PDB file of C-alpha atoms in Angstrom:
ATOM      1  CA  UNK A   1      78.826 -16.967 205.376  1.00 81.00           C
ATOM      2  CA  UNK A   2      80.963 -18.235 208.251  1.00 91.00           C
ATOM      3  CA  UNK A   3      83.230 -21.214 207.672  1.00 94.00           C
ATOM      4  CA  UNK A   4      82.034 -24.576 208.973  1.00 95.00           C
ATOM      5  CA  UNK A   5      85.191 -25.157 210.996  1.00 96.00           C
ATOM      6  CA  UNK A   6      84.883 -21.779 212.735  1.00 96.00           C
ATOM      7  CA  UNK A   7      81.253 -22.481 213.631  1.00 97.00           C
ATOM      8  CA  UNK A   8      82.182 -25.827 215.176  1.00 96.00           C
ATOM      9  CA  UNK A   9      85.004 -24.302 217.219  1.00 97.00           C
ATOM     10  CA  UNK A  10      82.555 -21.761 218.621  1.00 96.00           C
ATOM     11  CA  UNK A  11      79.935 -24.447 219.298  1.00 97.00           C
ATOM     12  CA  UNK A  12      82.471 -26.436 221.312  1.00 96.00           C
ATOM     13  CA  UNK A  13      84.010 -23.556 223.229  1.00 96.00           C
ATOM     14  CA  UNK A  14      81.300 -20.973 223.817  1.00 95.00           C
ATOM     15  CA  UNK A  15      79.954 -21.275 227.388  1.00 91.00           C
ATOM     16  CA  UNK A  16      76.313 -21.644 228.350  1.00 89.00           C
ATOM     17  CA  UNK A  17      75.117 -19.738 231.416  1.00 82.00           C
ATOM     18  CA  UNK A  18      71.737 -19.463 233.059  1.00 80.00           C
ATOM     19  CA  UNK A  19      68.882 -20.359 230.733  1.00 83.00           C
ATOM     20  CA  UNK A  20      69.370 -17.954 227.854  1.00 84.00           C
ATOM     21  CA  UNK A  21      69.805 -19.983 224.685  1.00 87.00           C
ATOM     22  CA  UNK A  22      69.137 -17.228 222.141  1.00 92.00           C
ATOM     23  CA  UNK A  23      72.850 -17.073 221.267  1.00 94.00           C
ATOM     24  CA  UNK A  24      72.807 -13.346 220.562  1.00 92.00           C
ATOM     25  CA  UNK A  25      69.693 -13.673 218.434  1.00 94.00           C
ATOM     26  CA  UNK A  26      70.919 -16.583 216.305  1.00 96.00           C
ATOM     27  CA  UNK A  27      68.301 -18.858 217.883  1.00 97.00           C
ATOM     28  CA  UNK A  28      64.762 -17.486 217.732  1.00 97.00           C
ATOM     29  CA  UNK A  29      61.762 -19.220 219.293  1.00 95.00           C
ATOM     30  CA  UNK A  30      58.179 -18.503 218.256  1.00 97.00           C
ATOM     31  CA  UNK A  31      55.457 -19.809 220.573  1.00 96.00           C
ATOM     32  CA  UNK A  32      51.930 -20.564 219.334  1.00 98.00           C
ATOM     33  CA  UNK A  33      50.610 -18.230 222.047  1.00 98.00           C
ATOM     34  CA  UNK A  34      51.858 -15.511 224.379  1.00 98.00           C
ATOM     35  CA  UNK A  35      52.473 -17.412 227.610  1.00 98.00           C
ATOM     36  CA  UNK A  36      54.323 -14.450 229.086  1.00 98.00           C
ATOM     37  CA  UNK A  37      51.321 -12.207 228.485  1.00 98.00           C
ATOM     38  CA  UNK A  38      49.025 -14.774 230.068  1.00 98.00           C
ATOM     39  CA  UNK A  39      51.237 -14.900 233.166  1.00 98.00           C
ATOM     40  CA  UNK A  40      51.427 -11.103 233.317  1.00 98.00           C
ATOM     41  CA  UNK A  41      47.640 -10.914 233.346  1.00 98.00           C
ATOM     42  CA  UNK A  42      47.420 -13.447 236.173  1.00 98.00           C
ATOM     43  CA  UNK A  43      50.203 -11.722 238.117  1.00 98.00           C
ATOM     44  CA  UNK A  44      48.418  -8.377 237.873  1.00 98.00           C
ATOM     45  CA  UNK A  45      45.553  -9.836 239.906  1.00 97.00           C
ATOM     46  CA  UNK A  46      47.699 -11.770 242.406  1.00 98.00           C
ATOM     47  CA  UNK A  47      49.396 -10.558 245.602  1.00 98.00           C
ATOM     48  CA  UNK A  48      52.268 -13.011 245.145  1.00 98.00           C
ATOM     49  CA  UNK A  49      53.919 -15.385 242.691  1.00 98.00           C
ATOM     50  CA  UNK A  50      56.156 -18.457 242.744  1.00 98.00           C
ATOM     51  CA  UNK A  51      58.181 -19.268 239.620  1.00 98.00           C
ATOM     52  CA  UNK A  52      59.376 -22.883 239.641  1.00 98.00           C
ATOM     53  CA  UNK A  53      62.625 -23.637 237.811  1.00 97.00           C
ATOM     54  CA  UNK A  54      63.587 -20.059 237.006  1.00 97.00           C
ATOM     55  CA  UNK A  55      66.902 -20.970 235.346  1.00 95.00           C
ATOM     56  CA  UNK A  56      69.004 -17.826 235.353  1.00 96.00           C
ATOM     57  CA  UNK A  57      65.909 -15.686 235.903  1.00 97.00           C
ATOM     58  CA  UNK A  58      65.912 -14.460 232.294  1.00 96.00           C
ATOM     59  CA  UNK A  59      62.241 -15.085 231.581  1.00 97.00           C
ATOM     60  CA  UNK A  60      60.954 -14.031 235.019  1.00 98.00           C
ATOM     61  CA  UNK A  61      62.889 -10.763 234.913  1.00 98.00           C
ATOM     62  CA  UNK A  62      60.720  -9.697 231.948  1.00 97.00           C
ATOM     63  CA  UNK A  63      57.432 -10.469 233.698  1.00 98.00           C
ATOM     64  CA  UNK A  64      55.058  -8.325 235.679  1.00 97.00           C
ATOM     65  CA  UNK A  65      55.966  -9.093 239.287  1.00 98.00           C
ATOM     66  CA  UNK A  66      53.631  -8.906 242.282  1.00 98.00           C
ATOM     67  CA  UNK A  67      55.030  -7.271 245.419  1.00 96.00           C
ATOM     68  CA  UNK A  68      56.028 -10.685 246.779  1.00 98.00           C
ATOM     69  CA  UNK A  69      57.706 -12.807 244.125  1.00 98.00           C
ATOM     70  CA  UNK A  70      59.798 -15.919 244.775  1.00 98.00           C
ATOM     71  CA  UNK A  71      61.707 -18.217 242.408  1.00 98.00           C
ATOM     72  CA  UNK A  72      63.101 -21.715 242.846  1.00 98.00           C
ATOM     73  CA  UNK A  73      65.897 -23.405 240.910  1.00 97.00           C
ATOM     74  CA  UNK A  74      67.216 -26.949 241.043  1.00 96.00           C
ATOM     75  CA  UNK A  75      70.538 -26.574 239.204  1.00 93.00           C
ATOM     76  CA  UNK A  76      73.052 -25.048 241.619  1.00 94.00           C
ATOM     77  CA  UNK A  77      75.216 -23.207 239.038  1.00 93.00           C
ATOM     78  CA  UNK A  78      72.119 -21.208 238.091  1.00 95.00           C
ATOM     79  CA  UNK A  79      71.498 -19.934 241.624  1.00 96.00           C
ATOM     80  CA  UNK A  80      74.054 -17.065 241.651  1.00 96.00           C
ATOM     81  CA  UNK A  81      73.105 -16.170 238.071  1.00 96.00           C
ATOM     82  CA  UNK A  82      69.419 -15.946 238.993  1.00 97.00           C
ATOM     83  CA  UNK A  83      70.134 -14.071 242.221  1.00 98.00           C
ATOM     84  CA  UNK A  84      72.241 -11.479 240.432  1.00 97.00           C
ATOM     85  CA  UNK A  85      69.454 -10.878 237.924  1.00 97.00           C
ATOM     86  CA  UNK A  86      66.389 -11.146 240.182  1.00 98.00           C
ATOM     87  CA  UNK A  87      67.466  -9.826 243.585  1.00 98.00           C
ATOM     88  CA  UNK A  88      67.544  -6.189 242.357  1.00 98.00           C
ATOM     89  CA  UNK A  89      63.924  -6.732 241.287  1.00 98.00           C
ATOM     90  CA  UNK A  90      62.965  -7.872 244.795  1.00 98.00           C
ATOM     91  CA  UNK A  91      62.679 -11.563 243.893  1.00 98.00           C
ATOM     92  CA  UNK A  92      63.973 -14.131 246.381  1.00 98.00           C
ATOM     93  CA  UNK A  93      65.727 -17.093 244.735  1.00 98.00           C
ATOM     94  CA  UNK A  94      65.742 -20.407 246.618  1.00 98.00           C
ATOM     95  CA  UNK A  95      67.679 -23.572 245.777  1.00 98.00           C
ATOM     96  CA  UNK A  96      65.571 -26.748 245.728  1.00 98.00           C
ATOM     97  CA  UNK A  97      65.828 -30.341 244.595  1.00 96.00           C
ATOM     98  CA  UNK A  98      63.911 -30.412 241.334  1.00 95.00           C
ATOM     99  CA  UNK A  99      61.028 -32.791 240.768  1.00 97.00           C
ATOM    100  CA  UNK A 100      61.519 -35.959 238.722  1.00 96.00           C
ATOM    101  CA  UNK A 101      59.980 -35.925 235.268  1.00 95.00           C
ATOM    102  CA  UNK A 102      56.202 -36.004 235.573  1.00 97.00           C
ATOM    103  CA  UNK A 103      55.801 -39.212 233.565  1.00 95.00           C
ATOM    104  CA  UNK A 104      57.986 -41.256 235.951  1.00 93.00           C
ATOM    105  CA  UNK A 105      56.878 -39.905 239.313  1.00 94.00           C
ATOM    106  CA  UNK A 106      55.066 -43.137 240.106  1.00 88.00           C
ATOM    107  CA  UNK A 107      58.485 -44.838 240.346  1.00 88.00           C
ATOM    108  CA  UNK A 108      59.211 -43.100 243.639  1.00 84.00           C
ATOM    109  CA  UNK A 109      62.185 -40.954 242.641  1.00 88.00           C
ATOM    110  CA  UNK A 110      62.997 -38.230 245.205  1.00 91.00           C
ATOM    111  CA  UNK A 111      62.734 -34.493 244.671  1.00 94.00           C
ATOM    112  CA  UNK A 112      60.093 -31.890 244.057  1.00 96.00           C
ATOM    113  CA  UNK A 113      59.221 -30.859 247.612  1.00 97.00           C
ATOM    114  CA  UNK A 114      58.760 -27.110 247.986  1.00 98.00           C
ATOM    115  CA  UNK A 115      60.180 -25.366 251.091  1.00 98.00           C
ATOM    116  CA  UNK A 116      57.099 -23.259 251.809  1.00 98.00           C
ATOM    117  CA  UNK A 117      54.193 -23.507 254.264  1.00 98.00           C
ATOM    118  CA  UNK A 118      50.745 -24.563 253.103  1.00 98.00           C
ATOM    119  CA  UNK A 119      48.826 -21.866 251.236  1.00 98.00           C
ATOM    120  CA  UNK A 120      51.864 -19.615 250.696  1.00 98.00           C
ATOM    121  CA  UNK A 121      51.014 -18.398 247.179  1.00 98.00           C
ATOM    122  CA  UNK A 122      48.061 -17.394 245.055  1.00 98.00           C
ATOM    123  CA  UNK A 123      49.878 -17.971 241.745  1.00 98.00           C
ATOM    124  CA  UNK A 124      52.435 -20.657 240.869  1.00 98.00           C
ATOM    125  CA  UNK A 125      54.177 -20.762 237.478  1.00 98.00           C
ATOM    126  CA  UNK A 126      56.122 -23.623 235.928  1.00 98.00           C
ATOM    127  CA  UNK A 127      57.598 -22.978 232.503  1.00 97.00           C
ATOM    128  CA  UNK A 128      59.222 -26.120 231.081  1.00 95.00           C
ATOM    129  CA  UNK A 129      59.873 -27.412 234.618  1.00 97.00           C
ATOM    130  CA  UNK A 130      58.760 -30.690 236.220  1.00 97.00           C
ATOM    131  CA  UNK A 131      56.555 -30.394 239.293  1.00 98.00           C
ATOM    132  CA  UNK A 132      54.806 -32.491 241.910  1.00 98.00           C
ATOM    133  CA  UNK A 133      51.101 -31.760 241.544  1.00 98.00           C
ATOM    134  CA  UNK A 134      50.404 -32.423 245.227  1.00 97.00           C
ATOM    135  CA  UNK A 135      53.137 -29.967 246.261  1.00 98.00           C
ATOM    136  CA  UNK A 136      51.858 -27.258 243.945  1.00 98.00           C
ATOM    137  CA  UNK A 137      48.378 -27.753 245.402  1.00 98.00           C
ATOM    138  CA  UNK A 138      49.734 -27.656 248.956  1.00 98.00           C
ATOM    139  CA  UNK A 139      51.556 -24.327 248.586  1.00 98.00           C
ATOM    140  CA  UNK A 140      48.647 -22.674 246.797  1.00 98.00           C
ATOM    141  CA  UNK A 141      46.051 -20.770 248.784  1.00 98.00           C
ATOM    142  CA  UNK A 142      42.453 -21.952 248.266  1.00 97.00           C
ATOM    143  CA  UNK A 143      41.312 -20.669 244.895  1.00 97.00           C
ATOM    144  CA  UNK A 144      44.896 -20.054 243.769  1.00 98.00           C
ATOM    145  CA  UNK A 145      46.077 -20.746 240.243  1.00 98.00           C
ATOM    146  CA  UNK A 146      48.766 -22.884 238.668  1.00 98.00           C
ATOM    147  CA  UNK A 147      49.877 -21.962 235.136  1.00 98.00           C
ATOM    148  CA  UNK A 148      52.346 -24.064 233.205  1.00 98.00           C
ATOM    149  CA  UNK A 149      53.796 -24.401 229.731  1.00 98.00           C
ATOM    150  CA  UNK A 150      55.503 -27.681 228.812  1.00 98.00           C
ATOM    151  CA  UNK A 151      57.229 -29.333 225.873  1.00 96.00           C
ATOM    152  CA  UNK A 152      55.831 -32.764 224.956  1.00 96.00           C
ATOM    153  CA  UNK A 153      57.854 -35.995 224.930  1.00 94.00           C
ATOM    154  CA  UNK A 154      58.349 -35.748 221.164  1.00 93.00           C
ATOM    155  CA  UNK A 155      60.543 -32.655 221.630  1.00 92.00           C
ATOM    156  CA  UNK A 156      63.476 -34.361 219.872  1.00 93.00           C
ATOM    157  CA  UNK A 157      61.639 -35.791 216.863  1.00 95.00           C
ATOM    158  CA  UNK A 158      62.284 -32.887 214.497  1.00 96.00           C
ATOM    159  CA  UNK A 159      65.902 -32.555 215.649  1.00 96.00           C
ATOM    160  CA  UNK A 160      66.443 -36.211 214.741  1.00 96.00           C
ATOM    161  CA  UNK A 161      64.849 -35.524 211.344  1.00 95.00           C
ATOM    162  CA  UNK A 162      67.193 -32.612 210.692  1.00 95.00           C
ATOM    163  CA  UNK A 163      70.171 -34.787 211.616  1.00 95.00           C
ATOM    164  CA  UNK A 164      68.962 -37.669 209.441  1.00 92.00           C
ATOM    165  CA  UNK A 165      68.384 -39.977 212.399  1.00 91.00           C
ATOM    166  CA  UNK A 166      65.587 -42.251 213.522  1.00 86.00           C
ATOM    167  CA  UNK A 167      63.848 -40.892 216.610  1.00 87.00           C
ATOM    168  CA  UNK A 168      63.759 -43.390 219.489  1.00 87.00           C
ATOM    169  CA  UNK A 169      60.435 -44.864 220.582  1.00 88.00           C
ATOM    170  CA  UNK A 170      58.728 -43.348 223.619  1.00 89.00           C
ATOM    171  CA  UNK A 171      57.256 -45.733 226.161  1.00 86.00           C
ATOM    172  CA  UNK A 172      55.224 -43.178 228.103  1.00 89.00           C
ATOM    173  CA  UNK A 173      54.077 -39.935 226.520  1.00 94.00           C
ATOM    174  CA  UNK A 174      54.252 -36.592 228.348  1.00 97.00           C
ATOM    175  CA  UNK A 175      51.532 -34.569 226.659  1.00 97.00           C
ATOM    176  CA  UNK A 176      48.510 -32.435 227.455  1.00 98.00           C
ATOM    177  CA  UNK A 177      46.224 -35.411 228.140  1.00 97.00           C
ATOM    178  CA  UNK A 178      48.674 -36.966 230.613  1.00 97.00           C
ATOM    179  CA  UNK A 179      49.317 -33.637 232.340  1.00 98.00           C
ATOM    180  CA  UNK A 180      45.619 -32.852 232.692  1.00 98.00           C
ATOM    181  CA  UNK A 181      44.835 -36.288 234.144  1.00 98.00           C
ATOM    182  CA  UNK A 182      47.690 -35.924 236.625  1.00 97.00           C
ATOM    183  CA  UNK A 183      46.790 -32.427 237.827  1.00 98.00           C
ATOM    184  CA  UNK A 184      43.055 -33.189 238.087  1.00 98.00           C
ATOM    185  CA  UNK A 185      43.822 -36.335 240.115  1.00 97.00           C
ATOM    186  CA  UNK A 186      45.689 -34.118 242.591  1.00 97.00           C
ATOM    187  CA  UNK A 187      42.552 -32.032 243.165  1.00 97.00           C
ATOM    188  CA  UNK A 188      42.765 -29.194 240.632  1.00 98.00           C
ATOM    189  CA  UNK A 189      40.116 -27.957 238.222  1.00 98.00           C
ATOM    190  CA  UNK A 190      41.256 -27.086 234.704  1.00 98.00           C
ATOM    191  CA  UNK A 191      40.394 -23.515 233.714  1.00 98.00           C
ATOM    192  CA  UNK A 192      42.111 -23.257 230.348  1.00 97.00           C
ATOM    193  CA  UNK A 193      44.253 -25.514 228.161  1.00 98.00           C
ATOM    194  CA  UNK A 194      45.838 -25.537 224.714  1.00 98.00           C
ATOM    195  CA  UNK A 195      48.389 -27.379 222.614  1.00 98.00           C
ATOM    196  CA  UNK A 196      50.321 -26.258 219.571  1.00 98.00           C
ATOM    197  CA  UNK A 197      53.694 -26.097 217.836  1.00 98.00           C
ATOM    198  CA  UNK A 198      56.674 -24.008 218.817  1.00 97.00           C
ATOM    199  CA  UNK A 199      58.997 -23.038 215.952  1.00 97.00           C
ATOM    200  CA  UNK A 200      62.728 -22.679 216.555  1.00 97.00           C
ATOM    201  CA  UNK A 201      64.898 -21.028 213.910  1.00 97.00           C
ATOM    202  CA  UNK A 202      68.663 -21.509 213.985  1.00 98.00           C
ATOM    203  CA  UNK A 203      70.596 -18.967 211.938  1.00 97.00           C
ATOM    204  CA  UNK A 204      73.357 -21.464 211.166  1.00 96.00           C
ATOM    205  CA  UNK A 205      74.509 -24.997 211.871  1.00 97.00           C
ATOM    206  CA  UNK A 206      76.859 -23.742 214.573  1.00 97.00           C
ATOM    207  CA  UNK A 207      73.919 -22.450 216.595  1.00 97.00           C
ATOM    208  CA  UNK A 208      72.202 -25.827 216.222  1.00 98.00           C
ATOM    209  CA  UNK A 209      75.297 -27.733 217.361  1.00 98.00           C
ATOM    210  CA  UNK A 210      75.833 -25.373 220.326  1.00 97.00           C
ATOM    211  CA  UNK A 211      72.192 -25.768 221.385  1.00 97.00           C
ATOM    212  CA  UNK A 212      72.175 -29.577 221.254  1.00 97.00           C
ATOM    213  CA  UNK A 213      75.523 -29.790 223.046  1.00 96.00           C
ATOM    214  CA  UNK A 214      74.278 -27.673 225.937  1.00 94.00           C
ATOM    215  CA  UNK A 215      70.777 -29.163 226.249  1.00 93.00           C
ATOM    216  CA  UNK A 216      71.600 -32.890 226.437  1.00 92.00           C
ATOM    217  CA  UNK A 217      68.093 -33.909 227.495  1.00 89.00           C
ATOM    218  CA  UNK A 218      66.956 -33.359 223.889  1.00 93.00           C
ATOM    219  CA  UNK A 219      69.317 -35.884 222.277  1.00 94.00           C
ATOM    220  CA  UNK A 220      71.255 -37.462 225.166  1.00 92.00           C
ATOM    221  CA  UNK A 221      73.907 -39.085 222.953  1.00 92.00           C
ATOM    222  CA  UNK A 222      74.486 -36.047 220.737  1.00 95.00           C
ATOM    223  CA  UNK A 223      78.140 -35.289 220.029  1.00 96.00           C
ATOM    224  CA  UNK A 224      79.504 -32.608 217.706  1.00 97.00           C
ATOM    225  CA  UNK A 225      82.275 -34.964 216.652  1.00 96.00           C
ATOM    226  CA  UNK A 226      79.946 -37.875 215.874  1.00 95.00           C
ATOM    227  CA  UNK A 227      77.518 -35.612 214.018  1.00 96.00           C
ATOM    228  CA  UNK A 228      80.225 -33.673 212.170  1.00 96.00           C
ATOM    229  CA  UNK A 229      79.570 -35.164 208.723  1.00 96.00           C
ATOM    230  CA  UNK A 230      75.828 -34.448 208.879  1.00 96.00           C
ATOM    231  CA  UNK A 231      76.404 -31.002 210.345  1.00 97.00           C
ATOM    232  CA  UNK A 232      78.741 -30.104 207.506  1.00 97.00           C
ATOM    233  CA  UNK A 233      76.186 -31.345 204.978  1.00 96.00           C
ATOM    234  CA  UNK A 234      73.554 -29.145 206.643  1.00 96.00           C
ATOM    235  CA  UNK A 235      75.951 -26.208 206.578  1.00 96.00           C
ATOM    236  CA  UNK A 236      76.338 -26.415 202.816  1.00 95.00           C
ATOM    237  CA  UNK A 237      72.694 -27.311 202.138  1.00 94.00           C
ATOM    238  CA  UNK A 238      71.058 -24.589 204.238  1.00 92.00           C
ATOM    239  CA  UNK A 239      73.617 -21.804 203.908  1.00 84.00           C
ATOM    240  CA  UNK A 240      72.224 -18.468 205.040  1.00 83.00           C
ATOM    241  CA  UNK A 241      68.642 -19.781 205.087  1.00 90.00           C
ATOM    242  CA  UNK A 242      69.174 -21.332 208.499  1.00 94.00           C
ATOM    243  CA  UNK A 243      67.457 -24.352 209.990  1.00 97.00           C
ATOM    244  CA  UNK A 244      63.888 -24.602 211.277  1.00 97.00           C
ATOM    245  CA  UNK A 245      62.783 -27.103 213.916  1.00 97.00           C
ATOM    246  CA  UNK A 246      59.260 -27.606 215.271  1.00 97.00           C
ATOM    247  CA  UNK A 247      58.407 -28.786 218.781  1.00 95.00           C
ATOM    248  CA  UNK A 248      55.048 -29.775 220.293  1.00 97.00           C
ATOM    249  CA  UNK A 249      54.097 -27.647 223.298  1.00 98.00           C
ATOM    250  CA  UNK A 250      51.097 -27.408 225.583  1.00 98.00           C
ATOM    251  CA  UNK A 251      49.877 -25.264 228.426  1.00 98.00           C
ATOM    252  CA  UNK A 252      47.113 -25.128 230.977  1.00 98.00           C
ATOM    253  CA  UNK A 253      45.840 -23.070 233.890  1.00 98.00           C
ATOM    254  CA  UNK A 254      44.399 -24.945 236.855  1.00 98.00           C
ATOM    255  CA  UNK A 255      42.455 -23.743 239.874  1.00 98.00           C
ATOM    256  CA  UNK A 256      43.086 -25.038 243.397  1.00 97.00           C
ATOM    257  CA  UNK A 257      40.124 -26.034 245.558  1.00 87.00           C
ATOM    258  CA  UNK A 258      38.409 -23.114 247.278  1.00 77.00           C
TER     259      UNK A 258
END
């Protein structure tokens, strides 16, 4: 078993690029369904596809791609990473200003507009990415589909439990009910929906620390130094068994007006 100090050095120094957080297989995620397979089935019947928030293009590069496939990304350092991965596959990658979180869009924050004409796509995908429902509807052709998978607002609850912390209260919940109300209000019809639990397995405490350091939206005030005592306790308590964290996820497929 690796030494705790060595794991923390790696967690601090190892870079994070694109949107691949598997850490050479030390972080494994198990979804309650096969969202990739669902998207592949939809893509097989569609002449085009838009992937919103593609990250470094890791997930999209493994999908079945229609002849015309386009990806957007809101974090500029990811653009060259995604282009290097997706351009050889014929996918155009376009930089955009990402949408504000769906639960606060009524506060008027900017972002989320899509640089495409009306009716540009027959299939739009958003995997763990915020979106403006009206913009998704606008760029979809009549009868087009929007498929999304999201993580609910309680994403951090089990991480707080593992770290022995109290999870903060949530004033407005991002969950399947909220998302369905929002997308239906924009003019969509729900075709399919589901909610479940995603299981993440961290091979060691170093992988957990690296993950939380690089994804600050989960626990915004997380610090390896401040959490060092608890992390070392976890290291000795879990050993080679690793650490398991559960997250609430949901998905739906919605149909644009014909």
